[in-house]
Structure formats: C-alpha cells, structure tokens
Amino acid sequence: MTGLVLRDMPEGRLQWELRAAEVRDGSSVSRLKEVRMTWREPGRPVVQVKAPEALWDAGRGLMDMRGPLWLVAPAVEAELEGQALTWRREGRTLALSGGVRLRRGRGVLRARAMEADEGLRRIRLQGPITMRVPVSHQPAVQLKGRT
C-alpha cells in the first residue's frame, strides 16, 4: 500500500498525524517507509519528526522509528537528531536514542539518549552529556557532565 495518513482526533481536535509513503501490513505490526509524524496542541504543531522507516504496532500504541531521525520543535525553538525514536501513545512519551544532538539557538547539547513528553517541555537526558555554547566571538564554552 502507498500513501498512508492516520490522524488521532479525540473530541474533534487533531492530536497527532502520521504520514508514510509506503506501508507493509504484518499480522500485528506495520512496516512504514518515509515516515513523517506531527504531534499537536490546539492550533499548532508541537513536534515534527522525519524518519526513513518505522514499525507501527497499533494494538499496543507503539511506534519505533529508525534513523537517521530529524525532529523539530517549533514551540520550544529546538531541533534534534538521533538514530532511533520510540513513541508510546499511552503516557504520550518520546524516547530518542543512538546519540542525541539537540540544538537550540546557537547552543548544541549532545547526550547518549533522551526521554521526554510529546511537547519536549520536560526532557531527561542520559549521559555522558556535552554542551557547547558560543560566547560572542570567543571560542565556544564546553561543559561536560553525567546523569
């Protein structure tokens, strides 16, 4: 099958939308190619993700995307990159792994993995964690830490 669009619209409001260029249905899990997913709050996209492939288990409400992945979060003005993303419909959580690169403004943060809510307002990073923040015309300040 080609050209899939799924939308979750509780009470008539679009909560999330999934688009895939190609779908192969299995007995319980569907394989998706060229995936784009958007999580929304009333009237605006909160997080958008692009992935070359994914596995969608509708019965369990579980999406496993494989990268390289690119996420953009206009609400918090951040861009993220990683290799794998798991979304759980129940709990509405995102887990990004395989090396995480988060860019916000001119600062860049790197971590091994990340867990967050769909809107990326609460993020938990797993280390080692490195943060680079350019200061004026000076070389970037680099901070390192662990969780």
PDB file of C-alpha atoms in Angstrom:
ATOM      1  CA  MET A   1       0.000   0.000   0.000  1.00  0.00           C
ATOM      2  CA  THR A   2       1.240   3.532  -0.669  1.00  0.00           C
ATOM      3  CA  GLY A   3       0.294   6.938   0.737  1.00  0.00           C
ATOM      4  CA  LEU A   4      -0.951   6.286   4.299  1.00  0.00           C
ATOM      5  CA  VAL A   5      -2.323   9.092   6.500  1.00  0.00           C
ATOM      6  CA  LEU A   6      -3.511   8.384  10.064  1.00  0.00           C
ATOM      7  CA  ARG A   7      -4.969  11.014  12.383  1.00  0.00           C
ATOM      8  CA  ASP A   8      -5.969  10.827  16.032  1.00  0.00           C
ATOM      9  CA  MET A   9      -8.780  13.307  16.655  1.00  0.00           C
ATOM     10  CA  PRO A  10     -10.279  12.899  20.130  1.00  0.00           C
ATOM     11  CA  GLU A  11     -13.267  15.238  20.574  1.00  0.00           C
ATOM     12  CA  GLY A  12     -12.685  16.562  17.038  1.00  0.00           C
ATOM     13  CA  ARG A  13      -9.228  18.012  17.792  1.00  0.00           C
ATOM     14  CA  LEU A  14      -6.200  16.786  15.896  1.00  0.00           C
ATOM     15  CA  GLN A  15      -3.782  15.322  18.451  1.00  0.00           C
ATOM     16  CA  TRP A  16      -1.292  13.618  16.128  1.00  0.00           C
ATOM     17  CA  GLU A  17      -0.888  12.824  12.452  1.00  0.00           C
ATOM     18  CA  LEU A  18       1.182  10.103  10.815  1.00  0.00           C
ATOM     19  CA  ARG A  19       2.106  10.014   7.135  1.00  0.00           C
ATOM     20  CA  ALA A  20       4.019   7.278   5.326  1.00  0.00           C
ATOM     21  CA  ALA A  21       4.917   6.887   1.657  1.00  0.00           C
ATOM     22  CA  GLU A  22       4.721   3.074   1.839  1.00  0.00           C
ATOM     23  CA  VAL A  23       3.095   0.556   4.204  1.00  0.00           C
ATOM     24  CA  ARG A  24       3.517  -3.196   4.520  1.00  0.00           C
ATOM     25  CA  ASP A  25       0.979  -4.740   6.875  1.00  0.00           C
ATOM     26  CA  GLY A  26       2.045  -7.637   9.057  1.00  0.00           C
ATOM     27  CA  SER A  27      -0.142  -9.675  11.372  1.00  0.00           C
ATOM     28  CA  SER A  28       0.179  -7.180  14.247  1.00  0.00           C
ATOM     29  CA  VAL A  29       2.849  -4.674  13.188  1.00  0.00           C
ATOM     30  CA  SER A  30       3.002  -2.498  10.068  1.00  0.00           C
ATOM     31  CA  ARG A  31       6.290  -1.519   8.407  1.00  0.00           C
ATOM     32  CA  LEU A  32       6.354   2.081   7.216  1.00  0.00           C
ATOM     33  CA  LYS A  33       8.743   3.862   4.844  1.00  0.00           C
ATOM     34  CA  GLU A  34       9.435   7.604   4.550  1.00  0.00           C
ATOM     35  CA  VAL A  35       7.591   8.490   7.750  1.00  0.00           C
ATOM     36  CA  ARG A  36       6.525  11.923   8.967  1.00  0.00           C
ATOM     37  CA  MET A  37       4.742  12.358  12.271  1.00  0.00           C
ATOM     38  CA  THR A  38       3.402  15.512  13.905  1.00  0.00           C
ATOM     39  CA  TRP A  39       2.162  15.888  17.470  1.00  0.00           C
ATOM     40  CA  ARG A  40      -0.101  18.884  18.027  1.00  0.00           C
ATOM     41  CA  GLU A  41      -1.578  21.141  20.636  1.00  0.00           C
ATOM     42  CA  PRO A  42      -4.673  23.152  19.785  1.00  0.00           C
ATOM     43  CA  GLY A  43      -3.927  25.094  16.617  1.00  0.00           C
ATOM     44  CA  ARG A  44      -0.210  24.393  16.215  1.00  0.00           C
ATOM     45  CA  PRO A  45       2.352  21.654  15.668  1.00  0.00           C
ATOM     46  CA  VAL A  46       4.453  20.970  18.753  1.00  0.00           C
ATOM     47  CA  VAL A  47       6.916  18.356  17.472  1.00  0.00           C
ATOM     48  CA  GLN A  48       7.513  17.059  13.951  1.00  0.00           C
ATOM     49  CA  VAL A  49       9.715  14.079  13.088  1.00  0.00           C
ATOM     50  CA  LYS A  50      11.015  12.588   9.833  1.00  0.00           C
ATOM     51  CA  ALA A  51      12.339   9.034   9.629  1.00  0.00           C
ATOM     52  CA  PRO A  52      13.267   6.721   6.735  1.00  0.00           C
ATOM     53  CA  GLU A  53      11.395   3.787   8.319  1.00  0.00           C
ATOM     54  CA  ALA A  54       9.253   2.756  11.279  1.00  0.00           C
ATOM     55  CA  LEU A  55       7.325  -0.089  12.854  1.00  0.00           C
ATOM     56  CA  TRP A  56       3.761   0.763  13.981  1.00  0.00           C
ATOM     57  CA  ASP A  57       2.012  -1.514  16.481  1.00  0.00           C
ATOM     58  CA  ALA A  58      -1.480  -0.011  16.585  1.00  0.00           C
ATOM     59  CA  GLY A  59      -2.737  -2.519  19.169  1.00  0.00           C
ATOM     60  CA  ARG A  60      -0.055  -1.525  21.674  1.00  0.00           C
ATOM     61  CA  GLY A  61       0.088   2.122  20.583  1.00  0.00           C
ATOM     62  CA  LEU A  62       3.813   1.863  19.938  1.00  0.00           C
ATOM     63  CA  MET A  63       5.846   3.479  17.144  1.00  0.00           C
ATOM     64  CA  ASP A  64       9.517   2.579  16.642  1.00  0.00           C
ATOM     65  CA  MET A  65      11.261   4.844  14.130  1.00  0.00           C
ATOM     66  CA  ARG A  66      14.734   4.194  12.750  1.00  0.00           C
ATOM     67  CA  GLY A  67      17.044   6.893  11.512  1.00  0.00           C
ATOM     68  CA  PRO A  68      18.819   8.943  10.947  1.00  0.00           C
ATOM     69  CA  LEU A  69      15.999  10.954  12.517  1.00  0.00           C
ATOM     70  CA  TRP A  70      15.331  14.662  12.440  1.00  0.00           C
ATOM     71  CA  LEU A  71      12.931  16.341  14.903  1.00  0.00           C
ATOM     72  CA  VAL A  72      11.869  19.949  15.051  1.00  0.00           C
ATOM     73  CA  ALA A  73      10.012  21.504  17.972  1.00  0.00           C
ATOM     74  CA  PRO A  74       8.802  24.990  16.975  1.00  0.00           C
ATOM     75  CA  ALA A  75       7.118  25.519  20.364  1.00  0.00           C
ATOM     76  CA  VAL A  76      10.472  25.384  22.194  1.00  0.00           C
ATOM     77  CA  GLU A  77      12.622  26.505  19.217  1.00  0.00           C
ATOM     78  CA  ALA A  78      14.702  23.328  19.188  1.00  0.00           C
ATOM     79  CA  GLU A  79      15.995  20.831  16.622  1.00  0.00           C
ATOM     80  CA  LEU A  80      17.064  17.287  17.491  1.00  0.00           C
ATOM     81  CA  GLU A  81      18.832  14.464  15.711  1.00  0.00           C
ATOM     82  CA  GLY A  82      19.157  10.810  16.692  1.00  0.00           C
ATOM     83  CA  GLN A  83      19.153   7.252  15.377  1.00  0.00           C
ATOM     84  CA  ALA A  84      16.052   5.699  16.982  1.00  0.00           C
ATOM     85  CA  LEU A  85      12.796   7.085  18.397  1.00  0.00           C
ATOM     86  CA  THR A  86      10.117   5.223  20.322  1.00  0.00           C
ATOM     87  CA  TRP A  87       6.723   6.857  20.872  1.00  0.00           C
ATOM     88  CA  ARG A  88       4.223   5.410  23.319  1.00  0.00           C
ATOM     89  CA  ARG A  89       0.647   6.573  22.806  1.00  0.00           C
ATOM     90  CA  GLU A  90      -0.187   5.636  26.403  1.00  0.00           C
ATOM     91  CA  GLY A  91       1.696   8.144  28.503  1.00  0.00           C
ATOM     92  CA  ARG A  92       2.435  10.254  25.401  1.00  0.00           C
ATOM     93  CA  THR A  93       6.213   9.906  25.708  1.00  0.00           C
ATOM     94  CA  LEU A  94       9.150  10.027  23.297  1.00  0.00           C
ATOM     95  CA  ALA A  95      12.458   8.216  23.784  1.00  0.00           C
ATOM     96  CA  LEU A  96      15.302   9.177  21.460  1.00  0.00           C
ATOM     97  CA  SER A  97      18.484   7.078  21.426  1.00  0.00           C
ATOM     98  CA  GLY A  98      21.587   6.250  19.422  1.00  0.00           C
ATOM     99  CA  GLY A  99      23.278   9.546  20.196  1.00  0.00           C
ATOM    100  CA  VAL A 100      21.201  12.697  20.623  1.00  0.00           C
ATOM    101  CA  ARG A 101      22.107  16.120  19.272  1.00  0.00           C
ATOM    102  CA  LEU A 102      19.884  18.976  20.485  1.00  0.00           C
ATOM    103  CA  ARG A 103      20.330  22.438  19.018  1.00  0.00           C
ATOM    104  CA  ARG A 104      18.593  25.458  20.484  1.00  0.00           C
ATOM    105  CA  GLY A 105      19.702  28.862  19.336  1.00  0.00           C
ATOM    106  CA  ARG A 106      23.476  28.711  18.951  1.00  0.00           C
ATOM    107  CA  GLY A 107      23.922  26.114  21.706  1.00  0.00           C
ATOM    108  CA  VAL A 108      24.400  22.412  20.976  1.00  0.00           C
ATOM    109  CA  LEU A 109      23.875  19.681  23.527  1.00  0.00           C
ATOM    110  CA  ARG A 110      24.899  16.049  22.968  1.00  0.00           C
ATOM    111  CA  ALA A 111      23.807  13.033  25.013  1.00  0.00           C
ATOM    112  CA  ARG A 112      23.563   9.263  24.682  1.00  0.00           C
ATOM    113  CA  ALA A 113      19.741   9.218  24.963  1.00  0.00           C
ATOM    114  CA  MET A 114      16.711  11.317  25.889  1.00  0.00           C
ATOM    115  CA  GLU A 115      13.221  10.757  27.290  1.00  0.00           C
ATOM    116  CA  ALA A 116      10.580  13.466  27.000  1.00  0.00           C
ATOM    117  CA  ASP A 117       6.902  14.318  26.835  1.00  0.00           C
ATOM    118  CA  GLU A 118       5.435  14.857  23.341  1.00  0.00           C
ATOM    119  CA  GLY A 119       5.872  18.634  23.568  1.00  0.00           C
ATOM    120  CA  LEU A 120       9.520  18.380  24.665  1.00  0.00           C
ATOM    121  CA  ARG A 121       8.791  20.558  27.686  1.00  0.00           C
ATOM    122  CA  ARG A 122      10.186  18.003  30.149  1.00  0.00           C
ATOM    123  CA  ILE A 123      13.366  16.328  28.915  1.00  0.00           C
ATOM    124  CA  ARG A 124      15.547  13.823  30.733  1.00  0.00           C
ATOM    125  CA  LEU A 125      18.984  13.297  29.215  1.00  0.00           C
ATOM    126  CA  GLN A 126      21.203  10.282  29.738  1.00  0.00           C
ATOM    127  CA  GLY A 127      24.947  10.779  29.690  1.00  0.00           C
ATOM    128  CA  PRO A 128      27.626  11.377  29.030  1.00  0.00           C
ATOM    129  CA  ILE A 129      26.320  14.867  28.260  1.00  0.00           C
ATOM    130  CA  THR A 130      28.250  17.628  26.480  1.00  0.00           C
ATOM    131  CA  MET A 131      27.034  21.178  25.909  1.00  0.00           C
ATOM    132  CA  ARG A 132      28.671  23.762  23.633  1.00  0.00           C
ATOM    133  CA  VAL A 133      27.603  27.382  23.810  1.00  0.00           C
ATOM    134  CA  PRO A 134      29.374  30.006  21.673  1.00  0.00           C
ATOM    135  CA  VAL A 135      30.147  33.170  23.613  1.00  0.00           C
ATOM    136  CA  SER A 136      30.396  36.261  21.416  1.00  0.00           C
ATOM    137  CA  HIS A 137      33.418  35.958  19.112  1.00  0.00           C
ATOM    138  CA  GLN A 138      35.308  33.784  21.579  1.00  0.00           C
ATOM    139  CA  PRO A 139      35.743  30.005  21.105  1.00  0.00           C
ATOM    140  CA  ALA A 140      32.744  28.001  22.304  1.00  0.00           C
ATOM    141  CA  VAL A 141      32.454  27.198  26.005  1.00  0.00           C
ATOM    142  CA  GLN A 142      32.215  23.455  26.545  1.00  0.00           C
ATOM    143  CA  LEU A 143      30.626  21.815  29.605  1.00  0.00           C
ATOM    144  CA  LYS A 144      30.636  18.091  30.332  1.00  0.00           C
ATOM    145  CA  GLY A 145      28.585  16.051  32.777  1.00  0.00           C
ATOM    146  CA  ARG A 146      26.918  12.707  33.513  1.00  0.00           C
ATOM    147  CA  THR A 147      23.480  11.687  34.701  1.00  0.00           C
TER     148      THR A 147
END
